């Protein structure tokens, strides 16, 4: 039992060091941007949840409220996730915006895989389709498709940045999620372009492995 306790304490110290690295990234973000210029993405999942928890600690250190936070609503949310998000929102006083492309949802009659006619969409969505080179007359309402992903996720993300004048946005991404992430930096500046506001993406938990993440939850629950 003594060995198990010693092992647990060692792991807790390791997780604490990982958390401190993340908090250091968050503090750097506060040095670069005003609090009102920062925002957070959240999904209700494990990675963005850990990121929000770490940001909350730094905000508490600085005597600041949590940052403006967005969740992308794709029209097919799980009830359990919605309940969890609502509970954390209340417990932590999260200034949450549920961001949806209501124009697309309405055109799809809020029905997954229903056809969306381009002619039924507003000017912004027409411009976005043109930007990605889509010239079809309709597409299925499916958030994971190329067109659907752009309209339901990318567009509402950019609109959140525009609407709130966000210059730095936190994301819960990790290096070990996918080989494509291996070269990601903690801070990635994105130049502004047509329909895309200039912003910096901030990824405080890049160095966490999935095991690190779950162990941190277990140690600090």
Coordinates of C-alpha atoms in Angstrom, one line a residue:
X1 CA 0.0 0.0 0.0
X2 CA 2.9 2.4 0.8
X3 CA 4.3 1.8 -2.7
X4 CA 0.9 2.5 -4.3
X5 CA 0.6 5.7 -2.3
X6 CA 4.1 6.8 -3.2
X7 CA 3.4 6.0 -6.9
X8 CA 0.2 8.0 -6.8
X9 CA 1.9 11.0 -5.2
X10 CA 4.6 10.9 -7.9
X11 CA 2.0 10.8 -10.6
X12 CA 0.2 13.7 -9.0
X13 CA 3.4 15.7 -9.1
X14 CA 3.9 14.8 -12.7
X15 CA 0.4 15.9 -13.6
X16 CA 0.9 19.1 -11.6
X17 CA 3.9 20.0 -13.7
X18 CA 2.0 19.5 -16.9
X19 CA -0.8 21.7 -15.6
X20 CA 1.8 24.4 -14.6
X21 CA 3.2 24.3 -18.2
X22 CA -0.4 24.9 -19.5
X23 CA -1.0 27.7 -17.0
X24 CA 2.2 29.3 -18.2
X25 CA 0.9 29.3 -21.7
X26 CA -2.4 30.9 -20.5
X27 CA -0.5 33.6 -18.6
X28 CA 1.5 34.4 -21.7
X29 CA -1.8 34.8 -23.5
X30 CA -2.9 37.3 -20.9
X31 CA 0.4 39.2 -21.3
X32 CA -0.3 39.4 -25.1
X33 CA -4.0 40.3 -25.1
X34 CA -6.5 42.1 -22.9
X35 CA -9.0 39.7 -21.2
X36 CA -11.8 41.0 -23.4
X37 CA -9.8 40.1 -26.5
X38 CA -9.6 36.5 -25.4
X39 CA -12.1 33.7 -25.9
X40 CA -12.3 29.9 -25.5
X41 CA -13.7 27.1 -27.5
X42 CA -15.5 24.3 -25.6
X43 CA -17.2 21.1 -26.7
X44 CA -18.2 19.6 -23.5
X45 CA -15.5 16.9 -24.1
X46 CA -12.4 15.9 -22.2
X47 CA -9.8 18.0 -24.0
X48 CA -11.7 21.3 -24.1
X49 CA -12.9 20.7 -20.5
X50 CA -9.3 20.4 -19.2
X51 CA -8.4 23.5 -21.1
X52 CA -11.3 25.4 -19.6
X53 CA -10.4 24.2 -16.1
X54 CA -6.9 25.4 -16.5
X55 CA -8.0 28.8 -17.9
X56 CA -10.4 29.1 -14.9
X57 CA -7.5 28.7 -12.5
X58 CA -5.5 31.4 -14.1
X59 CA -8.6 33.7 -14.2
X60 CA -9.1 33.1 -10.5
X61 CA -5.4 33.9 -9.8
X62 CA -5.9 37.2 -11.6
X63 CA -9.3 38.0 -10.1
X64 CA -11.0 37.9 -13.5
X65 CA -14.2 36.2 -14.6
X66 CA -14.0 33.4 -17.1
X67 CA -13.5 34.4 -20.7
X68 CA -16.2 34.5 -23.4
X69 CA -16.7 30.9 -24.4
X70 CA -18.2 29.3 -27.4
X71 CA -19.8 25.9 -28.2
X72 CA -20.6 25.0 -31.8
X73 CA -24.1 23.6 -32.1
X74 CA -24.3 21.3 -35.1
X75 CA -28.0 20.4 -34.7
X76 CA -27.4 16.9 -33.4
X77 CA -26.2 17.3 -29.8
X78 CA -26.4 14.5 -27.3
X79 CA -28.7 15.3 -24.4
X80 CA -26.1 14.1 -21.8
X81 CA -23.6 16.5 -23.2
X82 CA -26.1 19.4 -23.1
X83 CA -26.9 18.6 -19.5
X84 CA -23.2 18.4 -18.5
X85 CA -22.5 21.7 -20.3
X86 CA -25.4 23.4 -18.5
X87 CA -24.2 22.1 -15.1
X88 CA -20.6 23.4 -15.6
X89 CA -21.9 26.6 -17.0
X90 CA -23.8 27.3 -13.8
X91 CA -21.2 25.9 -11.4
X92 CA -18.3 27.9 -13.0
X93 CA -20.4 30.9 -14.2
X94 CA -19.2 30.4 -17.8
X95 CA -20.2 33.2 -20.2
X96 CA -21.3 30.8 -22.9
X97 CA -22.5 31.3 -26.4
X98 CA -24.0 28.4 -28.2
X99 CA -23.1 29.2 -31.8
X100 CA -25.1 27.7 -34.6
X101 CA -25.5 28.5 -38.3
X102 CA -29.3 28.9 -38.0
X103 CA -29.6 29.8 -41.6
X104 CA -28.4 26.3 -42.7
X105 CA -30.4 24.6 -39.9
X106 CA -33.6 26.3 -41.0
X107 CA -32.9 25.4 -44.7
X108 CA -32.4 21.8 -43.6
X109 CA -35.6 21.9 -41.5
X110 CA -33.4 20.9 -38.6
X111 CA -33.2 17.4 -40.0
X112 CA -29.9 15.5 -40.3
X113 CA -29.0 14.5 -43.9
X114 CA -31.9 16.5 -45.4
X115 CA -31.0 18.3 -48.6
X116 CA -30.1 22.0 -48.3
X117 CA -30.8 24.1 -51.3
X118 CA -28.2 26.8 -51.9
X119 CA -30.9 29.3 -53.1
X120 CA -32.5 29.2 -49.6
X121 CA -29.3 30.4 -47.9
X122 CA -28.4 34.0 -46.9
X123 CA -25.8 36.2 -48.4
X124 CA -23.1 35.2 -46.0
X125 CA -23.5 31.5 -46.6
X126 CA -23.5 32.1 -50.4
X127 CA -20.2 34.0 -50.1
X128 CA -18.8 31.2 -47.9
X129 CA -19.7 28.5 -50.5
X130 CA -18.1 30.6 -53.2
X131 CA -15.0 31.0 -51.1
X132 CA -14.5 27.2 -50.8
X133 CA -15.3 26.6 -54.5
X134 CA -18.7 24.9 -54.1
X135 CA -21.0 25.6 -57.0
X136 CA -23.6 22.9 -56.6
X137 CA -27.3 23.7 -56.2
X138 CA -27.7 21.6 -53.0
X139 CA -25.8 19.6 -50.4
X140 CA -26.9 17.2 -47.5
X141 CA -27.1 18.7 -44.0
X142 CA -24.2 16.8 -42.5
X143 CA -21.7 18.6 -40.3
X144 CA -18.8 16.2 -41.1
X145 CA -19.0 16.7 -44.8
X146 CA -16.7 19.3 -46.5
X147 CA -19.4 21.8 -47.1
X148 CA -21.3 21.1 -43.9
X149 CA -18.1 21.3 -41.8
X150 CA -17.3 24.7 -43.3
X151 CA -20.8 26.2 -42.8
X152 CA -21.6 24.6 -39.5
X153 CA -18.2 24.9 -37.8
X154 CA -15.7 27.2 -39.6
X155 CA -18.2 30.0 -40.4
X156 CA -19.7 30.1 -36.9
X157 CA -16.2 30.1 -35.4
X158 CA -15.2 33.1 -37.5
X159 CA -18.5 34.9 -36.7
X160 CA -17.8 34.4 -33.0
X161 CA -14.4 36.0 -33.4
X162 CA -15.9 38.9 -35.4
X163 CA -18.9 39.4 -33.1
X164 CA -16.8 39.6 -29.9
X165 CA -13.7 41.2 -31.4
X166 CA -11.6 38.2 -30.2
X167 CA -7.9 38.4 -31.0
X168 CA -6.8 35.2 -29.1
X169 CA -8.8 32.0 -28.9
X170 CA -8.0 29.0 -26.7
X171 CA -8.4 25.5 -28.2
X172 CA -8.1 22.1 -26.4
X173 CA -5.8 20.3 -28.8
X174 CA -3.0 17.8 -28.1
X175 CA 0.1 16.7 -30.1
X176 CA -0.7 13.0 -29.7
X177 CA -4.2 13.3 -31.1
X178 CA -3.1 13.0 -34.7
X179 CA 0.2 13.1 -36.7
X180 CA -1.0 16.3 -38.3
X181 CA -0.8 18.0 -34.9
X182 CA 2.9 17.2 -34.3
X183 CA 4.1 20.6 -35.7
X184 CA 1.5 22.7 -33.9
X185 CA 2.7 25.5 -31.7
X186 CA 1.2 26.8 -28.5
X187 CA 0.5 30.1 -30.3
X188 CA -0.4 30.2 -34.0
X189 CA -1.1 33.5 -35.6
X190 CA -3.7 33.5 -38.4
X191 CA -3.6 36.4 -40.9
X192 CA -6.9 38.0 -41.7
X193 CA -8.4 37.4 -45.1
X194 CA -11.8 37.6 -46.8
X195 CA -14.4 36.5 -44.3
X196 CA -11.7 35.4 -41.8
X197 CA -10.7 37.8 -39.0
X198 CA -7.1 38.0 -37.9
X199 CA -6.5 36.0 -34.7
X200 CA -4.2 33.9 -32.7
X201 CA -5.0 30.3 -31.8
X202 CA -3.7 29.3 -28.3
X203 CA -3.3 25.6 -27.4
X204 CA -2.3 25.2 -23.7
X205 CA -2.6 21.4 -23.4
X206 CA -0.6 20.4 -26.5
X207 CA 2.0 18.5 -24.4
X208 CA -0.6 16.3 -22.6
X209 CA -1.0 12.7 -23.8
X210 CA -4.4 11.1 -23.4
X211 CA -3.1 9.2 -20.4
X212 CA -1.8 12.4 -18.9
X213 CA -5.2 14.0 -19.4
X214 CA -7.2 11.1 -17.7
X215 CA -4.6 10.9 -14.9
X216 CA -5.0 14.7 -14.3
X217 CA -8.7 14.3 -14.1
X218 CA -8.3 11.4 -11.6
X219 CA -5.8 13.3 -9.4
X220 CA -7.6 16.6 -9.2
X221 CA -11.3 15.5 -9.4

